Every structure is written in structure tokens, then in C-alpha cells.
PDB file of C-alpha atoms in Angstrom:
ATOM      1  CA  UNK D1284       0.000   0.000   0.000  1.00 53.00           C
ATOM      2  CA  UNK D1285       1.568   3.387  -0.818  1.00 58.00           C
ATOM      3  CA  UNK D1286       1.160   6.143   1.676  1.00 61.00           C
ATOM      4  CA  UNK D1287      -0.566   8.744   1.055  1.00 70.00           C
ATOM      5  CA  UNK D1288       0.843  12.429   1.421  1.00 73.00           C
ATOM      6  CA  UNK D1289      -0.797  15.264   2.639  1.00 70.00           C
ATOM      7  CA  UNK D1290       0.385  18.929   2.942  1.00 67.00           C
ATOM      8  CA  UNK D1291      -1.048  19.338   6.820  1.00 68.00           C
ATOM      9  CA  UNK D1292      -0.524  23.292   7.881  1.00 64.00           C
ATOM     10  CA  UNK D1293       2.082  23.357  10.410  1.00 72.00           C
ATOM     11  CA  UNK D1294       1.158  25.157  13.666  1.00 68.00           C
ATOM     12  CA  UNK D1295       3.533  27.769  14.939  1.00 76.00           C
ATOM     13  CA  UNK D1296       3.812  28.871  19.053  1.00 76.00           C
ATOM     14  CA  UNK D1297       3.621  32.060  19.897  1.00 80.00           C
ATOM     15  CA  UNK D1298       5.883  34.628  18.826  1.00 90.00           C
ATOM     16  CA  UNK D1299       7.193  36.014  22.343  1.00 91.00           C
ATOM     17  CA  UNK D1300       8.875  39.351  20.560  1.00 92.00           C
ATOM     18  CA  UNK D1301       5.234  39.675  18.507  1.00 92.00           C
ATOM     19  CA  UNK D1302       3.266  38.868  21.570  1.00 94.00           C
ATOM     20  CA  UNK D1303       5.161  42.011  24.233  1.00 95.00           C
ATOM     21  CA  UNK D1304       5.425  44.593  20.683  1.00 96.00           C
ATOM     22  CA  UNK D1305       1.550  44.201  20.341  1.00 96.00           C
ATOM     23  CA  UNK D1306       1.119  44.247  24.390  1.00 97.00           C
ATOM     24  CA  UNK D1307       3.339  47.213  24.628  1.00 98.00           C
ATOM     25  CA  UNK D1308       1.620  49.364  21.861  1.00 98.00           C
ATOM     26  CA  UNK D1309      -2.324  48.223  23.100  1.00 98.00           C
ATOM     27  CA  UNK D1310      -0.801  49.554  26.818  1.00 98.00           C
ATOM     28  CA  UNK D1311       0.576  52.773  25.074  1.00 98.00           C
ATOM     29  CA  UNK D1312      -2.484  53.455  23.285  1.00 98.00           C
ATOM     30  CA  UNK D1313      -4.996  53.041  26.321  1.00 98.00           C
ATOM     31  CA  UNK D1314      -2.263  54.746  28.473  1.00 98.00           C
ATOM     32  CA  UNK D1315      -2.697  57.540  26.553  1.00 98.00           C
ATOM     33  CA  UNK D1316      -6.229  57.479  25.934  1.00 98.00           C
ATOM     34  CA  UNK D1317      -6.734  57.550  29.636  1.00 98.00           C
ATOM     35  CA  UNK D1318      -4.084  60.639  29.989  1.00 98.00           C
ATOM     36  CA  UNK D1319      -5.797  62.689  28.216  1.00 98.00           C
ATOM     37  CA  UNK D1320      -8.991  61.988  29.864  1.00 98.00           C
ATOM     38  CA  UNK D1321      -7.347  63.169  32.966  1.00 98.00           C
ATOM     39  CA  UNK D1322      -6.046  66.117  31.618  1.00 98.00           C
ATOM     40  CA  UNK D1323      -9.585  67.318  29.898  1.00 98.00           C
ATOM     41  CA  UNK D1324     -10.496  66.581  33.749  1.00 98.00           C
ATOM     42  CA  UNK D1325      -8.346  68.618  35.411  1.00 98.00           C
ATOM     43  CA  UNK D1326      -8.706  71.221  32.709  1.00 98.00           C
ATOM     44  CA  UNK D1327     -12.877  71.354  33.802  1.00 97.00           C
ATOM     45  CA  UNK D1328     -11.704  71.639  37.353  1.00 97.00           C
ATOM     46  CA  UNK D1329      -9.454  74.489  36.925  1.00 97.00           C
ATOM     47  CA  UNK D1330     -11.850  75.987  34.893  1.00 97.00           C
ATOM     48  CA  UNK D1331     -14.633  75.528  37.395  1.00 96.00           C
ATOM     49  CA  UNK D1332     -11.711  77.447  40.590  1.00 96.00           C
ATOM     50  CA  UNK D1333     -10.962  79.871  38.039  1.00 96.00           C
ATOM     51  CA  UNK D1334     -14.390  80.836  37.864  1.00 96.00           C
ATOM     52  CA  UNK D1335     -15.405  80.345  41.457  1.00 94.00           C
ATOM     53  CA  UNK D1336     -12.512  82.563  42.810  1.00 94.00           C
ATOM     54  CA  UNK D1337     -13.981  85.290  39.910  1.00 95.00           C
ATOM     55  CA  UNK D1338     -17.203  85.368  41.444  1.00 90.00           C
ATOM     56  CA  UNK D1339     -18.545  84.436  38.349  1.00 92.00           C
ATOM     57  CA  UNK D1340     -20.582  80.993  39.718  1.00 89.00           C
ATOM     58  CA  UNK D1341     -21.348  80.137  43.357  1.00 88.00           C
ATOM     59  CA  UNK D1342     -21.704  76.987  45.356  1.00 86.00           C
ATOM     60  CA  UNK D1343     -24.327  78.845  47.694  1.00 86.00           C
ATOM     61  CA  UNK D1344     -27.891  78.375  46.537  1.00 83.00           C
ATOM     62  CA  UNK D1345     -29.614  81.986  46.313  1.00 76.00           C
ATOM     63  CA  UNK D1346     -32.101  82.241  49.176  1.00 79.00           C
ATOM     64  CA  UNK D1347     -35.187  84.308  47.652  1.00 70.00           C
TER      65      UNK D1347
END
């Protein structure tokens, strides 16, 4: 009986380099992401001070 041969796709582990490159740019890019939400934070808190030391708003509610 003759063997048959049959071109079987040969599985490959994990590429370690591949594997901490993508980790370290997805951790980058949500790093970042979550920067700038802190900075647009802190940039409505300032703004809010800024405002309250002005006079311009007031935590106190107006007694009619």
C-alpha cells in the first residue's frame, strides 16, 4: 500500500517578541487614551476654581 501524502498546515507557538510589541503598543495606546482623559479633567476643574474665585458661579444656593 503506498502512503498517502498530505500537505497538513504546520502550527507555529507564539511569537514572544510579537506577543510584548503588540502588548506594549495596546498599553501605550490606552495609556494615553486615559491621559488625556485626565487632563480634559483637570482642565474642567481648573476651569470651574478659576471661575469660582472670579465670582462668576457660586456653590451657595440663592435664598429668595
Amino acid at each position: 500500500m503506498a502512503a498517502h501524502k498530505v500537505a497538513h498546515a504546520t502550527l507555529k507557538g507564539p511569537s514572544v517578541v510579537k506577543e510584548i510589541l503588540m502588548g506594549f503598543t495596546i498599553a501605550l495606546a490606552a495609556g494615553s487614551l486615559w491621559k488625556m482623559h485626565h487632563w480634559n479633567e483637570q482642565r474642567k476643574v481648573r476651569a470651574f476654581y478659576d471661575m469660582l474665585e472670579k465670582g462668576e458661579i457660586s456653590v451657595v444656593v440663592d435664598e429668595e
